[in-house]
GROMACS .gro file of C-alpha atoms in nm:
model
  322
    1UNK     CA    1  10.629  15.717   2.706
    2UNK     CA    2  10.310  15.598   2.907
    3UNK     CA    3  10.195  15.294   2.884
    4UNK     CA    4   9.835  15.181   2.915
    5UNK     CA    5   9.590  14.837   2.987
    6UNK     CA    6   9.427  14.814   2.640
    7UNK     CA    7   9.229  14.505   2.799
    8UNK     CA    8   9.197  14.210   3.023
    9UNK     CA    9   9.008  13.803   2.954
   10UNK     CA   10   9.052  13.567   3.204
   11UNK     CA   11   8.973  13.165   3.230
   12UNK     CA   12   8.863  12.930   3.488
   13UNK     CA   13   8.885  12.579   3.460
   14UNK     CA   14   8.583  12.366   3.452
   15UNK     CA   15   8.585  12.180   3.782
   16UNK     CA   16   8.377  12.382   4.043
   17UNK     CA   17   8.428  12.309   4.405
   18UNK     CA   18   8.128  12.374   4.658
   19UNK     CA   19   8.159  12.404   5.022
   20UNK     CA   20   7.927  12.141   5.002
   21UNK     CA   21   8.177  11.923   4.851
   22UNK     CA   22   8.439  12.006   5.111
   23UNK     CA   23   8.226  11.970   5.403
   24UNK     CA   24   8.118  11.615   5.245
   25UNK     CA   25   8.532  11.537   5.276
   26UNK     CA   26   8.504  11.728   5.587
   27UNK     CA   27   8.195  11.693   5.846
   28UNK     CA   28   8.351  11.908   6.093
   29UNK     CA   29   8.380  12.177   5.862
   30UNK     CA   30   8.032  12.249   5.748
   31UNK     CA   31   7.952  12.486   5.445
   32UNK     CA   32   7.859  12.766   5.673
   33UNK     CA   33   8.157  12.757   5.884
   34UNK     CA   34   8.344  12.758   5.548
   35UNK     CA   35   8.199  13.117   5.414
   36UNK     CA   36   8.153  13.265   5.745
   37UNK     CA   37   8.564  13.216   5.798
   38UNK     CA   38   8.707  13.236   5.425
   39UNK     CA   39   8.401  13.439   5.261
   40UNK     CA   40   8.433  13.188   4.996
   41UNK     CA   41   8.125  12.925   4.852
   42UNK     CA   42   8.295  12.812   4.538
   43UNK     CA   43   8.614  12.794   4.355
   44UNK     CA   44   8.740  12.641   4.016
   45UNK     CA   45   9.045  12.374   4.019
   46UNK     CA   46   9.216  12.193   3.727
   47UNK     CA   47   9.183  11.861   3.667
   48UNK     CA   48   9.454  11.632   3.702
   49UNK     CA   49   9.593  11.711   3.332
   50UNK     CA   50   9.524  12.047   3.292
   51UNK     CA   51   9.806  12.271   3.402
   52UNK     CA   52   9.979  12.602   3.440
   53UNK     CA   53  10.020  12.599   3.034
   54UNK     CA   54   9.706  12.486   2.939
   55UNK     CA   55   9.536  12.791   3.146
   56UNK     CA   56   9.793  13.045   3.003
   57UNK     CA   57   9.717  12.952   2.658
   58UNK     CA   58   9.315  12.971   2.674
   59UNK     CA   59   9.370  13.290   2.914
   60UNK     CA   60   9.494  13.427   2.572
   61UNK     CA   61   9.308  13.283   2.348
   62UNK     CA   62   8.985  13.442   2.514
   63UNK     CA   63   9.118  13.739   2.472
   64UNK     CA   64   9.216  13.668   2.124
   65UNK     CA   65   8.852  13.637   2.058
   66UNK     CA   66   8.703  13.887   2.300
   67UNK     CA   67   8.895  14.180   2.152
   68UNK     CA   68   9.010  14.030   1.797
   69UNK     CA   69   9.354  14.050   1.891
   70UNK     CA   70   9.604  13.996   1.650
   71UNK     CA   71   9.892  13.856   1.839
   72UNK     CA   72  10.193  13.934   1.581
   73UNK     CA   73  10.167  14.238   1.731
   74UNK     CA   74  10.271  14.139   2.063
   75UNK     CA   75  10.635  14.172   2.139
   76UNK     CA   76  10.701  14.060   2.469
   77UNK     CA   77  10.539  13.812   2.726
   78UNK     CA   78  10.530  13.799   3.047
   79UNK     CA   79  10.442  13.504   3.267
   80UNK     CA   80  10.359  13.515   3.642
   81UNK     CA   81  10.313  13.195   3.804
   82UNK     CA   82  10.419  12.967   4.084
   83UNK     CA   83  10.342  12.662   3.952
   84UNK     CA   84  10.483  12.607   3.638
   85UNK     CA   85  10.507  12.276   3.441
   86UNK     CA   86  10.884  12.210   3.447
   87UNK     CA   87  11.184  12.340   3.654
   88UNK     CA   88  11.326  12.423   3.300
   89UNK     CA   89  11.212  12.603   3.041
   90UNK     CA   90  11.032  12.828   3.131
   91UNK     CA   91  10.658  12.851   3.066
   92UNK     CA   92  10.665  13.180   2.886
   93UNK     CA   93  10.847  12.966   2.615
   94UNK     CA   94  10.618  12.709   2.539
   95UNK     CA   95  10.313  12.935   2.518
   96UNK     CA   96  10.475  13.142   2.327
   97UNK     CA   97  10.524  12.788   2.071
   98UNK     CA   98  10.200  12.708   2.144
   99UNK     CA   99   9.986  13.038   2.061
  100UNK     CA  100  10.206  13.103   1.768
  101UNK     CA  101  10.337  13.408   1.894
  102UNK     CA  102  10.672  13.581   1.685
  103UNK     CA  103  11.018  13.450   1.721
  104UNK     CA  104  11.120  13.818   1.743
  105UNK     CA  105  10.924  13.818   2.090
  106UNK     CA  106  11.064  13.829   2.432
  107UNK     CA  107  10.921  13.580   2.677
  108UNK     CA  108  10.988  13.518   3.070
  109UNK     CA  109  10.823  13.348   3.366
  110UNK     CA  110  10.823  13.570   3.701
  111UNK     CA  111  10.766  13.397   4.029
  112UNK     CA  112  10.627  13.607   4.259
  113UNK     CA  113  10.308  13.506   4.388
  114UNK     CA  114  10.012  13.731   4.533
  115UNK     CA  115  10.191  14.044   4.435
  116UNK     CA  116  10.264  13.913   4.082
  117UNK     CA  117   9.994  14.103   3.863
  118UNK     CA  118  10.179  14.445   4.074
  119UNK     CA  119  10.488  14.377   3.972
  120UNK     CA  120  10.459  14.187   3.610
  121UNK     CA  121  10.281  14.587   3.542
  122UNK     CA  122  10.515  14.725   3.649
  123UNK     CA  123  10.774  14.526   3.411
  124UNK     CA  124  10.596  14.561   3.121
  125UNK     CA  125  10.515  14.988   3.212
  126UNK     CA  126  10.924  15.021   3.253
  127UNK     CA  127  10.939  14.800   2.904
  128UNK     CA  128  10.717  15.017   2.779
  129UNK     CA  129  10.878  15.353   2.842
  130UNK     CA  130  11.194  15.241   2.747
  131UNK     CA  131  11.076  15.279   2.398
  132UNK     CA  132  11.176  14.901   2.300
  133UNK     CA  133  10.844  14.726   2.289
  134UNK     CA  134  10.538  14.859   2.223
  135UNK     CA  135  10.296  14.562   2.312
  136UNK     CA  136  10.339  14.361   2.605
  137UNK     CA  137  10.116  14.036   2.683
  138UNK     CA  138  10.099  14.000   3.079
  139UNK     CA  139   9.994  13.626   3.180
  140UNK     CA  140   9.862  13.535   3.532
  141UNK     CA  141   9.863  13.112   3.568
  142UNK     CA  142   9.791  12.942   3.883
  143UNK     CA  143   9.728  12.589   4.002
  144UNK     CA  144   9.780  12.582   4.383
  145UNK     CA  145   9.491  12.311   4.406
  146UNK     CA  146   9.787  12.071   4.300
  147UNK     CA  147  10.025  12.177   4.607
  148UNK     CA  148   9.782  12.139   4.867
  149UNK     CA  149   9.776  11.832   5.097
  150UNK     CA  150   9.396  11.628   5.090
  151UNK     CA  151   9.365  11.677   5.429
  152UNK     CA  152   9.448  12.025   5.454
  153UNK     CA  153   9.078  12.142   5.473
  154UNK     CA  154   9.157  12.557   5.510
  155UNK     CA  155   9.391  12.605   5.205
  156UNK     CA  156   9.118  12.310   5.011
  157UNK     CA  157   8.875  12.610   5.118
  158UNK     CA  158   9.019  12.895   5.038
  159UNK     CA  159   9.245  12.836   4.694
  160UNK     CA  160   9.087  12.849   4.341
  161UNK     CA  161   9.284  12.813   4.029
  162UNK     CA  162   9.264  13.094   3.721
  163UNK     CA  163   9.436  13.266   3.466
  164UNK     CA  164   9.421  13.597   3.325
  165UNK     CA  165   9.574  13.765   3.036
  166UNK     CA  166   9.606  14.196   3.010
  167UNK     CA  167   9.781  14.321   2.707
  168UNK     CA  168   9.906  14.671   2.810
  169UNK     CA  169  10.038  14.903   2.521
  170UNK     CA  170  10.124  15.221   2.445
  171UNK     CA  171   9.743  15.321   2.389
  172UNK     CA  172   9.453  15.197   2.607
  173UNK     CA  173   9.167  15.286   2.868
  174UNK     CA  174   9.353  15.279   3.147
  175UNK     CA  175   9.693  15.460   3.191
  176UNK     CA  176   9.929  15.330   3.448
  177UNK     CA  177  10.065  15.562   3.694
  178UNK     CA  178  10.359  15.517   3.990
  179UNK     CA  179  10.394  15.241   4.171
  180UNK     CA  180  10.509  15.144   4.515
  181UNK     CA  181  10.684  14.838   4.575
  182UNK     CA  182  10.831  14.617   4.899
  183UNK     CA  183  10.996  14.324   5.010
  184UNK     CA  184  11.044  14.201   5.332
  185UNK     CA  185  11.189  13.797   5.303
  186UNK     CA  186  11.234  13.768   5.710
  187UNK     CA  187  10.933  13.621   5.617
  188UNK     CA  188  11.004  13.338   5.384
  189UNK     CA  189  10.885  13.081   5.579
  190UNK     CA  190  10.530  13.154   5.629
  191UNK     CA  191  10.382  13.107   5.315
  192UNK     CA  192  10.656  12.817   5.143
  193UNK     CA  193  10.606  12.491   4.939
  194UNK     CA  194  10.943  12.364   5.125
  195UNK     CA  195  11.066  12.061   4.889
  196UNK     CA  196  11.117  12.115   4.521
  197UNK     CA  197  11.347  12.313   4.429
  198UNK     CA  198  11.782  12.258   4.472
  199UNK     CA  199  11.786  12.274   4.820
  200UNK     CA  200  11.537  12.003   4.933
  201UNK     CA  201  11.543  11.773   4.581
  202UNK     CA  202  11.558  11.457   4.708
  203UNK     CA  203  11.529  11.450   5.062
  204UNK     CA  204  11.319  11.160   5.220
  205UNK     CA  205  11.394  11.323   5.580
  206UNK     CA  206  11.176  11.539   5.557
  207UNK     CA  207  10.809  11.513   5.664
  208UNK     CA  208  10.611  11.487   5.344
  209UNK     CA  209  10.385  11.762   5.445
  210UNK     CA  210  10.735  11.951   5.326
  211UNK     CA  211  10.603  11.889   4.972
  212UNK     CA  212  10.284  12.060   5.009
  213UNK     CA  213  10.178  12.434   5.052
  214UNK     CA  214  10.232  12.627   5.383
  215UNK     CA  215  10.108  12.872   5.500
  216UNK     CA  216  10.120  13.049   5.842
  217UNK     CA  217   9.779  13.232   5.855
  218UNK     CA  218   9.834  13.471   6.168
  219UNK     CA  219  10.182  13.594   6.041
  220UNK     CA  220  10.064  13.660   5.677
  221UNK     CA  221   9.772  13.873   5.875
  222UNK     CA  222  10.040  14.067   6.107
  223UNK     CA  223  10.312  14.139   5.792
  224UNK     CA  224   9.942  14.253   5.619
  225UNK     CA  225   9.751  14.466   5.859
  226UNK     CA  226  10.164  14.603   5.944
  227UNK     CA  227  10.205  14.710   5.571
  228UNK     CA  228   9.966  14.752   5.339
  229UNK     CA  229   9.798  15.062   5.517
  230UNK     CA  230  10.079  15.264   5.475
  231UNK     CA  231  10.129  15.105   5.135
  232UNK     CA  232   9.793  15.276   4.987
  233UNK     CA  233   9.889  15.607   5.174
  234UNK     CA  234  10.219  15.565   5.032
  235UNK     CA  235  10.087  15.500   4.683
  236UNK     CA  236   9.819  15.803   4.700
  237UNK     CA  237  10.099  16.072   4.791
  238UNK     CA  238  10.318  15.952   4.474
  239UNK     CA  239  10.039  15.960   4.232
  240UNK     CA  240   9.949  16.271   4.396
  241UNK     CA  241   9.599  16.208   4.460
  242UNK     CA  242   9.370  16.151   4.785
  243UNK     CA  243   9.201  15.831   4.901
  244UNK     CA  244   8.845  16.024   4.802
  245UNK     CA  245   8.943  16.051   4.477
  246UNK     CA  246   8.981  15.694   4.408
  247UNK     CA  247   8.688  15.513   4.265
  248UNK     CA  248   8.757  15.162   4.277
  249UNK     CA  249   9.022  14.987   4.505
  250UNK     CA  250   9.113  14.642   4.399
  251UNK     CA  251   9.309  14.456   4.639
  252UNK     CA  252   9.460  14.096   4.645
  253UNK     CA  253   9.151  13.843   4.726
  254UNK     CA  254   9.313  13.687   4.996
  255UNK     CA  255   9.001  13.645   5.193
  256UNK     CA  256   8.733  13.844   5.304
  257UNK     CA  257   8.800  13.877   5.646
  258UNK     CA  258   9.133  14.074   5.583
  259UNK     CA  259   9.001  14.255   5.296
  260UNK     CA  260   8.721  14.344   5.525
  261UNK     CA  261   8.982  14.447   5.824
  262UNK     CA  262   9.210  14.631   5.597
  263UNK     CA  263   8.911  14.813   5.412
  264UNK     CA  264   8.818  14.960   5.804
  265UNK     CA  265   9.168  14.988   5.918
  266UNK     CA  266   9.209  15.277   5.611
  267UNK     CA  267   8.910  15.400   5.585
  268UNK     CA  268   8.782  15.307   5.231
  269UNK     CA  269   8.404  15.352   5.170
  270UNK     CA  270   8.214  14.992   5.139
  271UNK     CA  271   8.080  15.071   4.764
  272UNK     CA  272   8.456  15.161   4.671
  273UNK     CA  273   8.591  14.846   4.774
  274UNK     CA  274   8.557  14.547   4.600
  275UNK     CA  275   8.538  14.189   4.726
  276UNK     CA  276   8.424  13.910   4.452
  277UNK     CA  277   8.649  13.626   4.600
  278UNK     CA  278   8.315  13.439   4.679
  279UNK     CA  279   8.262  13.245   4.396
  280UNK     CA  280   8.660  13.238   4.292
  281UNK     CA  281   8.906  13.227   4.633
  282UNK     CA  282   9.209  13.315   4.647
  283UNK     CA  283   9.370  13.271   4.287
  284UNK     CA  284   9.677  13.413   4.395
  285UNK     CA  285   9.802  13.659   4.103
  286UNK     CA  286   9.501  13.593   3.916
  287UNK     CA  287   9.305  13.765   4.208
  288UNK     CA  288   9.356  14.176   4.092
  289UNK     CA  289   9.271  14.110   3.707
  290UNK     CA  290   8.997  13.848   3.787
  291UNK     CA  291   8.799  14.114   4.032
  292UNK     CA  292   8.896  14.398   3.817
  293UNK     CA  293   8.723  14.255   3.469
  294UNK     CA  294   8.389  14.282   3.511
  295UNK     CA  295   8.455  14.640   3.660
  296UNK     CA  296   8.660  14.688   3.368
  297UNK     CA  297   8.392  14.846   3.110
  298UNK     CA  298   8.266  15.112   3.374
  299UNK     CA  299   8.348  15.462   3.343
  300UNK     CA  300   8.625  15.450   3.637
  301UNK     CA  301   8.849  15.757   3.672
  302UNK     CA  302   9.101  15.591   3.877
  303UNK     CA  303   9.145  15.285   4.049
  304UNK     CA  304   9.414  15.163   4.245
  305UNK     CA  305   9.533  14.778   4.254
  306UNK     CA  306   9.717  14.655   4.582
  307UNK     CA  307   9.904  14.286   4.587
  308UNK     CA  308  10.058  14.136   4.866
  309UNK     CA  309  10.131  13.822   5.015
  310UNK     CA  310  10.424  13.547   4.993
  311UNK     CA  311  10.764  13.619   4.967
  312UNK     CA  312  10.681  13.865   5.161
  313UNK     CA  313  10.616  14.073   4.903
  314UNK     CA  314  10.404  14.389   4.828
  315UNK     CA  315  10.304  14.640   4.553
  316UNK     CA  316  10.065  14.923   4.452
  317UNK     CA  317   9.974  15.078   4.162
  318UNK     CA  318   9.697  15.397   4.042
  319UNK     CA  319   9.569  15.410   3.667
  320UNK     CA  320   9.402  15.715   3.597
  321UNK     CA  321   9.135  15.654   3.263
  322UNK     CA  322   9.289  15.763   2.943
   0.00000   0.00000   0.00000
């Protein structure tokens, strides 16, 4: 059985961040120097109260009343996010309290970053096919604005929090074809929030920076520019298609200058590549579904998504227009 992306809302919390602003915090780092490194002039961030659960739920909720959805039909959710409220439960389980959603529906959180939207599709596609479920809710949530240090001025620039919500079904626009996914965790380290979890609880040893996001920027660029080339080559071959027969590429906003680099390095057309990171940075999972909506209405034969990033962790996927 195929399964399909029926559609896609997203949500941005109200706060906007200039470069203005930063460079205000920052002199050194004037709003010019910001875009011309990150490509990025604004992004949204939660307030101090708003959180991972709060996003999910309006996430859905738009696209409750984008698309009159009427969620009793949904039987399983899926939750991707790195920043969720409370070690335990997960968050899956309270939205699924708090949008009202059946008892008889399944609910998890994955944790899995930059690649998340890849691989939370390609949960809910083997879900799908297996005949069980029939209508699967797939929730991006991010707040990495609260995990980064105030004098950390490069992540400050380049992070934006957002949430997304895709219901994929066994009907839709866009069907979902093969995917290609990696892992590689020699490189754990580079991209880490290092206290938190079992391992580092409660240990006052450790330089407090330890509690704060990490992230090594010319490592993340090598493990990138190594794999993801071969990754959309990869991906092509199993859908059995050719790079000029792709209309829309839609890769992980992680920031323009490696977009830009990995858009040369294989050798996509300019007008098939899209970059919209500029007024959102780097949401992290929220990135692919966030570019992708507004593109989502056009009449788009196929399209391919790419994630990567922390973990490390990679995946690709082609939909083909039903």
């Amino acid at each position: 059985m195929n399964s399909f992306i029926k559609s896609i809302s997203t949500y941005l919390p109200s706060i906007k961040v200039t470069n203005e602003d930063i460079a205000q915090k920052f002199p050194e780092w004037d709003s010019d120097k910001i875009f011309s490194k990150i490509g990025v002039k604004n992004r949204n961030i939660v307030d101090d109260n708003e959180t991972v659960i709060d996003m999910a739920v309006k996430s859905i909720e738009n696209l409750v009343n984008e698309t009159n959805l009427d969620l009793s039909i949904i039987d399983y959710l899926i939750l991707c996010t790195q920043s969720p409220d409370f070690k335990l439960p997960t968050a899956a389980c309270i939205v699924q309290n708090r949008i009202g959603l059946s008892k008889n529906c399944a609910a998890i959180d994955i944790n899995q970053g930059c690649s998340g939207y890849i691989y939370g599709l390609s949960l809910a596609d083997a879900l799908i096919s297996s005949g069980n479920f029939k209508n699967i809710l797939l929730v991006t949530s991010e707040t990495y604005s609260k995990s980064i240090h105030e004098t950390d001025k490069g992540n400050i620039s380049l992070f934006g929090d957002a949430a997304t919500a895709t219901l994929i079904s066994t009907e839709g626009k866009y069907r979902i074809g093969k995917f290609n996914l990696g892992t590689d965790g020699s490189g754990w380290e580079n991209l880490i929030i290092k206290n938190g979890g079992s391992k580092y609880i409660n240990d006052n040893n450790l330089n407090n920076m330890d509690n704060y996001l990490y992230m090594n920027g010319s490592a993340i660029f090598d493990f990138t520019s190594k794999n993801i080339p071969p990754l959309v080559n990869d991906n092509l071959e199993k859908n059995l298609i050719h790079k000029e027969d792709v209309n829309l590429f839609v890769f992980h906003q992680a920031n323009t200058f490696m977009l830009s680099f990995l858009r040369k390095r294989i050798g996509i057309d300019e007008n098939r590549f899209l970059i919209n990171m500029e007024n959102y940075g780097n949401t992290v999972s929220s990135s692919i579904p966030l570019a992708f909506k507004d593109s989502f209405s056009n009449d788009l034969e196929k399209v391919m998504f790419v994630g990567f990033g922390v973990g490390y962790s990679w995946g690709a996927v082609t939909l083909f227009k039903n």
